[in-house]
Amino acid sequence: MSWESIIPNVLAGDSQSLAGTAPVAAMDNEQFAAFYARSARSLWAYLARVSRDPGLADDLTQEAYVRFLCAAHPQDGEVAARRYLFKIATNLLRDHWRRPQSSSIDDVPEHTFAAASGETHSDSVAILGPAMAQMRPRDRQLLWLAYAEGYSHHEIAQITGLASASIRLLLFRARRKMARLLRSGGEA
Amino acid sequence: MSPFTCAREREVSDLLHNGHWPQACPADLRDHVASCRSCSDLVLVTGSFQVSRRLTAELPRLEPAGAIWWRAQLRRRNAAIEKVSRPIIGAQIFALAMTLIVIAAIAVWQFGNWSAWFADFPGTLHLGALIPPSFSENGFLWIIMPAIATIALLSGIVAYLASEKQ
């Protein structure tokens, strides 16, 4: 007896026949491919810049999309879907940091990432790497979401799980510190 | 006005995110940014992050969308199968546990009858008539002989199965 005979289409991945087992996917293959093409690079940039580890960003980007497809993601448009994707990625990053590691994420030398990125195009961007290295991971997350992705405080609260009221203060402090680091050439 | 922000920060932020800074910025706002620490921080940080985002987003060699789609399908199928399997395994464990309990209960209940029946078993089959008198005098042989017979039988079966495999 096979699973196919017990549950029709289970091996065909038909989520419609598995109500309550797997969430209904709103996207078909082509829709997902288009969404992936529009969002994957910015998600990778977020993960790479916040974690300062391009290899980890590769892994977490893939995992975030797989979880996104397996979960019951928001049906109200691409903006909400994108925000949900960033939330998954943020949780994956947090889980990664919580796991015991042989070396801290903050021990990863910034030049590894800078060398890979070839960021010599702009002075401020060249300085951004060392400056980011001196920020706490949470501050890096907040700064990237606010100033690279342009999310509002409310959206950042949804993505990070922090209280909306505290985002303003945390972001203000992080921005002030980052500006000071950028003006001083990335040195503390 | 929030103690952490300037009243004109929203205007500056909109210009930055719409890509209108600094070309489309009014002169008075530009003068304000030059003199306001909060707004100048905003301009500096947002500019750096936006350029960094653009450059960083060019770097990754992304896995094809089809591969990720396929992996998600596989994970959903495995999750579905696991979910269906869980109650079946539970039912099997329950059935096994119930069978063992029933067997144990019957064994305890019928222990007296069975022990008497086993004690009478040689007499019931008149096995004493088949055994030479010298054997019946030595009770130890009652154990040795069936054991040797069993070993011989099993050895034959094992030898047969081994030759069958070859």
CSV table of C-alpha atoms in Angstrom, one decimal:
chain,number,residue,atom,x,y,z
A,1,MET,CA,0.0,0.0,0.0
A,2,SER,CA,1.4,3.4,-1.0
A,3,TRP,CA,0.8,6.8,0.4
A,4,GLU,CA,-0.7,7.8,-2.9
A,5,SER,CA,-3.5,5.3,-2.3
A,6,ILE,CA,-4.1,6.6,1.2
A,7,ILE,CA,-4.0,10.3,0.4
A,8,PRO,CA,-4.5,11.2,-3.2
A,9,ASN,CA,-1.9,13.5,-4.7
A,10,VAL,CA,0.3,13.5,-1.5
A,11,LEU,CA,3.3,12.6,-3.6
A,12,ALA,CA,2.4,15.2,-6.2
A,13,GLY,CA,2.8,17.9,-3.6
A,14,ASP,CA,-0.8,19.0,-4.0
A,15,SER,CA,-1.4,21.1,-0.9
A,16,GLN,CA,-5.1,21.5,-1.7
A,17,SER,CA,-5.7,17.9,-0.7
A,18,LEU,CA,-3.8,18.3,2.6
A,19,ALA,CA,-5.9,21.0,4.2
A,20,GLY,CA,-4.5,21.6,7.7
A,21,THR,CA,-1.4,19.6,6.8
A,22,ALA,CA,0.5,22.2,4.7
A,23,PRO,CA,-0.6,25.7,4.1
A,24,VAL,CA,-2.1,26.6,0.8
A,25,ALA,CA,0.6,28.1,-1.4
A,26,ALA,CA,-0.6,31.2,-3.2
A,27,MET,CA,2.2,31.2,-5.7
A,28,ASP,CA,2.7,28.8,-8.5
A,29,ASN,CA,6.1,28.1,-9.9
A,30,GLU,CA,6.2,31.0,-12.4
A,31,GLN,CA,4.9,33.5,-9.8
A,32,PHE,CA,7.5,32.4,-7.3
A,33,ALA,CA,10.3,32.7,-9.9
A,34,ALA,CA,9.3,36.3,-10.6
A,35,PHE,CA,9.0,37.1,-6.9
A,36,TYR,CA,12.4,35.5,-6.3
A,37,ALA,CA,14.0,37.4,-9.1
A,38,ARG,CA,12.7,40.7,-7.6
A,39,SER,CA,13.5,40.0,-4.0
A,40,ALA,CA,16.4,37.6,-3.6
A,41,ARG,CA,19.2,40.0,-4.1
A,42,SER,CA,18.0,42.5,-1.6
A,43,LEU,CA,17.3,39.7,0.9
A,44,TRP,CA,20.8,38.4,0.3
A,45,ALA,CA,22.3,41.9,0.8
A,46,TYR,CA,20.4,42.2,4.1
A,47,LEU,CA,21.7,38.9,5.4
A,48,ALA,CA,25.2,39.4,4.1
A,49,ARG,CA,25.6,42.9,5.5
A,50,VAL,CA,24.0,42.1,8.9
A,51,SER,CA,25.8,38.7,9.4
A,52,ARG,CA,29.0,39.9,7.7
A,53,ASP,CA,29.3,36.4,6.2
A,54,PRO,CA,28.4,35.9,2.5
A,55,GLY,CA,28.5,32.1,2.8
A,56,LEU,CA,26.0,32.2,5.7
A,57,ALA,CA,23.9,34.7,3.6
A,58,ASP,CA,23.8,32.1,0.8
A,59,ASP,CA,22.5,29.4,3.1
A,60,LEU,CA,20.0,31.5,4.9
A,61,THR,CA,18.6,33.1,1.7
A,62,GLN,CA,17.8,29.6,0.4
A,63,GLU,CA,16.3,28.5,3.7
A,64,ALA,CA,14.2,31.6,4.0
A,65,TYR,CA,12.6,31.0,0.6
A,66,VAL,CA,12.0,27.3,1.3
A,67,ARG,CA,10.3,28.2,4.6
A,68,PHE,CA,8.4,31.0,2.9
A,69,LEU,CA,7.0,28.6,0.4
A,70,CYS,CA,6.1,26.0,3.1
A,71,ALA,CA,4.4,28.6,5.3
A,72,ALA,CA,1.0,30.3,5.0
A,73,HIS,CA,2.5,33.6,3.9
A,74,PRO,CA,0.4,36.8,3.6
A,75,GLN,CA,-1.9,36.9,0.6
A,76,ASP,CA,-2.2,40.7,0.5
A,77,GLY,CA,0.4,41.6,-2.1
A,78,GLU,CA,4.1,41.5,-2.8
A,79,VAL,CA,5.0,44.2,-0.2
A,80,ALA,CA,3.5,42.1,2.6
A,81,ALA,CA,5.1,38.9,1.2
A,82,ARG,CA,8.5,40.6,1.0
A,83,ARG,CA,8.1,41.8,4.6
A,84,TYR,CA,7.2,38.3,5.7
A,85,LEU,CA,10.3,37.0,3.9
A,86,PHE,CA,12.5,39.5,5.8
A,87,LYS,CA,10.9,38.4,9.0
A,88,ILE,CA,11.7,34.7,8.3
A,89,ALA,CA,15.3,35.7,7.4
A,90,THR,CA,15.6,37.7,10.6
A,91,ASN,CA,14.4,34.8,12.7
A,92,LEU,CA,16.9,32.5,10.9
A,93,LEU,CA,19.7,34.9,11.7
A,94,ARG,CA,18.6,35.1,15.3
A,95,ASP,CA,18.5,31.3,15.5
A,96,HIS,CA,22.0,31.2,14.0
A,97,TRP,CA,23.4,33.5,16.6
A,98,ARG,CA,21.8,31.6,19.4
A,99,ARG,CA,23.3,28.3,18.4
A,100,PRO,CA,26.7,27.6,20.0
A,101,GLN,CA,29.4,28.3,17.6
A,102,SER,CA,33.1,27.7,17.4
A,103,SER,CA,33.6,31.4,16.7
A,104,SER,CA,31.4,34.4,17.2
A,105,ILE,CA,29.9,36.0,14.2
A,106,ASP,CA,31.6,39.2,15.3
A,107,ASP,CA,34.9,37.4,14.9
A,108,VAL,CA,34.5,37.1,11.2
A,109,PRO,CA,37.0,39.6,9.7
A,110,GLU,CA,35.3,42.3,7.7
A,111,HIS,CA,37.9,42.2,5.0
A,112,THR,CA,36.6,38.7,4.0
A,113,PHE,CA,33.3,40.3,3.0
A,114,ALA,CA,34.8,43.5,1.7
A,115,ALA,CA,37.2,41.6,-0.5
A,116,ALA,CA,34.3,39.5,-1.9
A,117,SER,CA,32.2,42.6,-2.5
A,118,GLY,CA,35.0,44.6,-4.2
A,119,GLU,CA,33.5,47.7,-2.5
A,120,THR,CA,36.0,50.3,-3.6
A,121,HIS,CA,33.4,52.2,-5.6
A,122,SER,CA,32.6,54.8,-2.9
A,123,ASP,CA,34.4,56.1,0.1
A,124,SER,CA,31.4,56.0,2.3
A,125,VAL,CA,30.6,52.5,1.3
A,126,ALA,CA,34.2,51.4,1.8
A,127,ILE,CA,34.0,52.9,5.3
A,128,LEU,CA,30.6,51.3,5.9
A,129,GLY,CA,32.1,47.8,6.3
A,130,PRO,CA,34.4,48.6,9.2
A,131,ALA,CA,31.7,50.8,10.7
A,132,MET,CA,29.2,48.0,10.5
A,133,ALA,CA,31.7,45.7,12.2
A,134,GLN,CA,31.6,47.9,15.2
A,135,MET,CA,27.8,47.8,15.5
A,136,ARG,CA,25.9,45.2,17.4
A,137,PRO,CA,24.0,42.7,15.2
A,138,ARG,CA,20.7,44.1,16.3
A,139,ASP,CA,21.7,47.6,15.4
A,140,ARG,CA,23.0,46.4,12.0
A,141,GLN,CA,19.6,44.8,11.4
A,142,LEU,CA,17.7,48.0,12.4
A,143,LEU,CA,19.9,50.3,10.3
A,144,TRP,CA,19.7,48.1,7.2
A,145,LEU,CA,16.0,47.7,7.4
A,146,ALA,CA,15.4,51.4,7.9
A,147,TYR,CA,17.9,53.0,5.7
A,148,ALA,CA,18.7,50.4,3.0
A,149,GLU,CA,15.3,48.8,2.7
A,150,GLY,CA,13.3,51.9,3.7
A,151,TYR,CA,11.0,50.1,6.1
A,152,SER,CA,8.9,52.2,8.6
A,153,HIS,CA,9.3,51.8,12.3
A,154,HIS,CA,6.0,49.8,12.4
A,155,GLU,CA,7.3,47.4,9.6
A,156,ILE,CA,10.6,47.0,11.4
A,157,ALA,CA,8.8,46.1,14.5
A,158,GLN,CA,6.8,43.4,12.6
A,159,ILE,CA,10.0,42.0,11.1
A,160,THR,CA,12.2,42.0,14.1
A,161,GLY,CA,9.6,41.3,16.8
A,162,LEU,CA,10.7,44.3,18.8
A,163,ALA,CA,8.2,46.7,20.3
A,164,SER,CA,7.3,49.5,17.9
A,165,ALA,CA,7.8,52.1,20.5
A,166,SER,CA,11.4,51.1,21.2
A,167,ILE,CA,12.4,51.0,17.5
A,168,ARG,CA,12.6,54.8,17.4
A,169,LEU,CA,15.0,55.1,20.3
A,170,LEU,CA,17.1,52.1,19.2
A,171,LEU,CA,17.3,53.4,15.7
A,172,PHE,CA,18.1,56.9,16.8
A,173,ARG,CA,21.1,55.7,18.9
A,174,ALA,CA,22.3,53.3,16.2
A,175,ARG,CA,22.1,56.0,13.5
A,176,ARG,CA,24.0,58.5,15.6
A,177,LYS,CA,26.7,55.9,16.3
A,178,MET,CA,26.9,54.9,12.7
A,179,ALA,CA,27.1,58.5,11.5
A,180,ARG,CA,29.9,59.2,14.0
A,181,LEU,CA,31.8,56.1,12.7
A,182,LEU,CA,31.3,57.1,9.1
A,183,ARG,CA,32.6,60.6,9.8
A,184,SER,CA,35.6,59.2,11.6
A,185,GLY,CA,36.4,56.8,8.8
A,186,GLY,CA,35.0,53.7,10.5
A,187,GLU,CA,37.3,53.9,13.5
A,188,ALA,CA,35.7,54.0,17.0
B,1,MET,CA,8.1,66.6,17.7
B,2,SER,CA,9.9,63.5,19.0
B,3,PRO,CA,12.9,64.1,21.2
B,4,PHE,CA,14.9,61.9,18.9
B,5,THR,CA,14.0,63.5,15.6
B,6,CYS,CA,13.9,66.8,13.8
B,7,ALA,CA,10.6,68.2,12.6
B,8,ARG,CA,12.0,68.2,9.0
B,9,GLU,CA,13.4,64.7,9.1
B,10,ARG,CA,10.3,63.3,7.3
B,11,GLU,CA,10.8,65.6,4.4
B,12,VAL,CA,14.5,64.7,4.1
B,13,SER,CA,13.7,61.0,4.4
B,14,ASP,CA,11.1,61.2,1.6
B,15,LEU,CA,13.6,62.9,-0.6
B,16,LEU,CA,16.2,60.3,0.1
B,17,HIS,CA,14.0,57.3,-0.5
B,18,ASN,CA,12.5,58.8,-3.7
B,19,GLY,CA,16.0,59.5,-5.0
B,20,HIS,CA,15.4,63.2,-5.1
B,21,TRP,CA,18.2,64.1,-2.8
B,22,PRO,CA,20.1,66.4,-3.4
B,23,GLN,CA,19.0,67.6,-6.8
B,24,ALA,CA,15.3,68.1,-6.2
B,25,CYS,CA,15.8,69.4,-2.6
B,26,PRO,CA,14.7,73.0,-1.9
B,27,ALA,CA,17.5,75.3,-0.9
B,28,ASP,CA,16.1,76.0,2.5
B,29,LEU,CA,15.9,72.3,3.3
B,30,ARG,CA,19.5,71.9,2.2
B,31,ASP,CA,20.6,74.7,4.4
B,32,HIS,CA,18.6,73.1,7.3
B,33,VAL,CA,20.4,69.7,6.7
B,34,ALA,CA,23.8,71.5,6.8
B,35,SER,CA,23.0,72.9,10.3
B,36,CYS,CA,20.9,70.1,11.8
B,37,ARG,CA,22.8,67.2,13.2
B,38,SER,CA,19.9,64.7,13.1
B,39,CYS,CA,19.1,65.4,9.5
B,40,SER,CA,22.8,65.4,8.4
B,41,ASP,CA,23.2,62.0,10.2
B,42,LEU,CA,20.1,60.8,8.3
B,43,VAL,CA,21.5,61.9,4.9
B,44,LEU,CA,24.9,60.4,5.6
B,45,VAL,CA,23.7,57.1,6.9
B,46,THR,CA,20.9,56.7,4.3
B,47,GLY,CA,23.2,57.6,1.4
B,48,SER,CA,25.8,55.1,2.6
B,49,PHE,CA,23.3,52.3,3.1
B,50,GLN,CA,21.6,52.8,-0.2
B,51,VAL,CA,24.8,52.7,-2.2
B,52,SER,CA,25.9,49.7,-0.2
B,53,ARG,CA,22.6,47.9,-0.9
B,54,ARG,CA,22.9,48.5,-4.6
B,55,LEU,CA,26.5,47.2,-4.7
B,56,THR,CA,25.9,44.3,-2.4
B,57,ALA,CA,22.9,43.2,-4.3
B,58,GLU,CA,25.1,42.7,-7.4
B,59,LEU,CA,27.3,40.1,-5.7
B,60,PRO,CA,25.4,36.9,-5.0
B,61,ARG,CA,25.3,34.0,-7.4
B,62,LEU,CA,21.7,32.9,-6.5
B,63,GLU,CA,20.4,29.4,-6.7
B,64,PRO,CA,17.8,28.9,-9.5
B,65,ALA,CA,14.3,29.6,-8.3
B,66,GLY,CA,13.2,26.1,-9.6
B,67,ALA,CA,15.6,24.4,-7.3
B,68,ILE,CA,14.2,26.2,-4.3
B,69,TRP,CA,10.7,25.6,-5.4
B,70,TRP,CA,11.5,21.8,-5.8
B,71,ARG,CA,13.1,21.7,-2.3
B,72,ALA,CA,10.1,23.4,-0.8
B,73,GLN,CA,7.7,20.9,-2.5
B,74,LEU,CA,9.8,18.1,-1.1
B,75,ARG,CA,9.8,19.5,2.4
B,76,ARG,CA,6.0,19.9,2.3
B,77,ARG,CA,5.5,16.4,1.1
B,78,ASN,CA,7.8,15.0,3.8
B,79,ALA,CA,5.9,17.0,6.4
B,80,ALA,CA,2.6,15.7,5.1
B,81,ILE,CA,3.8,12.1,5.1
B,82,GLU,CA,5.2,12.5,8.6
B,83,LYS,CA,1.9,14.0,9.8
B,84,VAL,CA,-0.1,11.1,8.4
B,85,SER,CA,2.4,8.5,9.7
B,86,ARG,CA,2.3,9.8,13.3
B,87,PRO,CA,-1.2,8.5,14.2
B,88,ILE,CA,-0.6,5.2,12.4
B,89,ILE,CA,2.6,4.6,14.4
B,90,GLY,CA,0.7,5.6,17.5
B,91,ALA,CA,-2.1,3.1,16.7
B,92,GLN,CA,0.5,0.3,16.2
B,93,ILE,CA,2.1,1.1,19.5
B,94,PHE,CA,-1.3,1.1,21.2
B,95,ALA,CA,-2.3,-2.2,19.7
B,96,LEU,CA,1.0,-3.8,20.7
B,97,ALA,CA,0.7,-2.5,24.2
B,98,MET,CA,-2.9,-3.8,24.5
B,99,THR,CA,-1.9,-7.2,23.2
B,100,LEU,CA,0.9,-7.5,25.8
B,101,ILE,CA,-1.4,-6.4,28.5
B,102,VAL,CA,-4.1,-9.0,27.5
B,103,ILE,CA,-1.4,-11.8,27.3
B,104,ALA,CA,0.0,-10.8,30.7
B,105,ALA,CA,-3.5,-10.7,32.2
B,106,ILE,CA,-4.5,-14.1,30.8
B,107,ALA,CA,-1.1,-15.6,32.0
B,108,VAL,CA,-1.7,-14.3,35.6
B,109,TRP,CA,-5.3,-15.4,35.6
B,110,GLN,CA,-4.6,-18.9,34.2
B,111,PHE,CA,-1.3,-19.5,35.9
B,112,GLY,CA,-2.6,-22.2,38.3
B,113,ASN,CA,-4.3,-24.2,35.4
B,114,TRP,CA,-1.2,-24.0,33.1
B,115,SER,CA,1.3,-25.0,35.8
B,116,ALA,CA,-0.8,-28.1,36.6
B,117,TRP,CA,-1.2,-28.9,32.8
B,118,PHE,CA,2.6,-28.6,32.2
B,119,ALA,CA,3.2,-30.9,35.2
B,120,ASP,CA,0.8,-33.5,33.8
B,121,PHE,CA,2.1,-33.2,30.2
B,122,PRO,CA,4.5,-36.2,30.1
B,123,GLY,CA,1.9,-38.4,31.7
B,124,THR,CA,-0.8,-37.2,29.3
B,125,LEU,CA,1.3,-38.3,26.3
B,126,HIS,CA,2.6,-41.4,28.0
B,127,LEU,CA,6.1,-40.3,27.3
B,128,GLY,CA,7.3,-42.5,30.1
B,129,ALA,CA,6.6,-45.6,28.0
B,130,LEU,CA,9.0,-44.4,25.3
B,131,ILE,CA,11.9,-43.9,27.5
B,132,PRO,CA,14.2,-46.7,28.6
B,133,PRO,CA,14.1,-47.5,32.3
B,134,SER,CA,17.7,-46.4,32.7
B,135,PHE,CA,16.8,-43.0,31.4
B,136,SER,CA,13.9,-42.6,33.6
B,137,GLU,CA,16.0,-43.3,36.6
B,138,ASN,CA,18.3,-40.3,35.7
B,139,GLY,CA,16.1,-37.2,35.3
B,140,PHE,CA,19.0,-35.1,34.0
B,141,LEU,CA,18.8,-36.9,30.6
B,142,TRP,CA,15.3,-35.6,30.1
B,143,ILE,CA,16.9,-32.2,29.6
B,144,ILE,CA,20.1,-33.3,27.7
B,145,MET,CA,18.5,-35.4,25.0
B,146,PRO,CA,16.0,-32.8,23.8
B,147,ALA,CA,18.7,-30.1,23.9
B,148,ILE,CA,21.0,-32.2,21.7
B,149,ALA,CA,18.2,-33.0,19.3
B,150,THR,CA,17.3,-29.3,19.0
B,151,ILE,CA,20.9,-28.3,18.4
B,152,ALA,CA,21.2,-31.0,15.7
B,153,LEU,CA,18.0,-29.8,14.0
B,154,LEU,CA,19.0,-26.1,14.1
B,155,SER,CA,22.5,-27.0,12.8
B,156,GLY,CA,20.9,-28.8,9.8
B,157,ILE,CA,18.7,-25.8,9.1
B,158,VAL,CA,21.6,-23.3,9.3
B,159,ALA,CA,23.8,-25.5,7.1
B,160,TYR,CA,20.9,-25.8,4.5
B,161,LEU,CA,20.3,-22.0,4.6
B,162,ALA,CA,24.1,-21.3,4.2
B,163,SER,CA,24.4,-23.6,1.2
B,164,GLU,CA,21.3,-22.1,-0.3
B,165,LYS,CA,22.8,-18.6,-0.1
B,166,GLN,CA,26.0,-19.7,-1.8
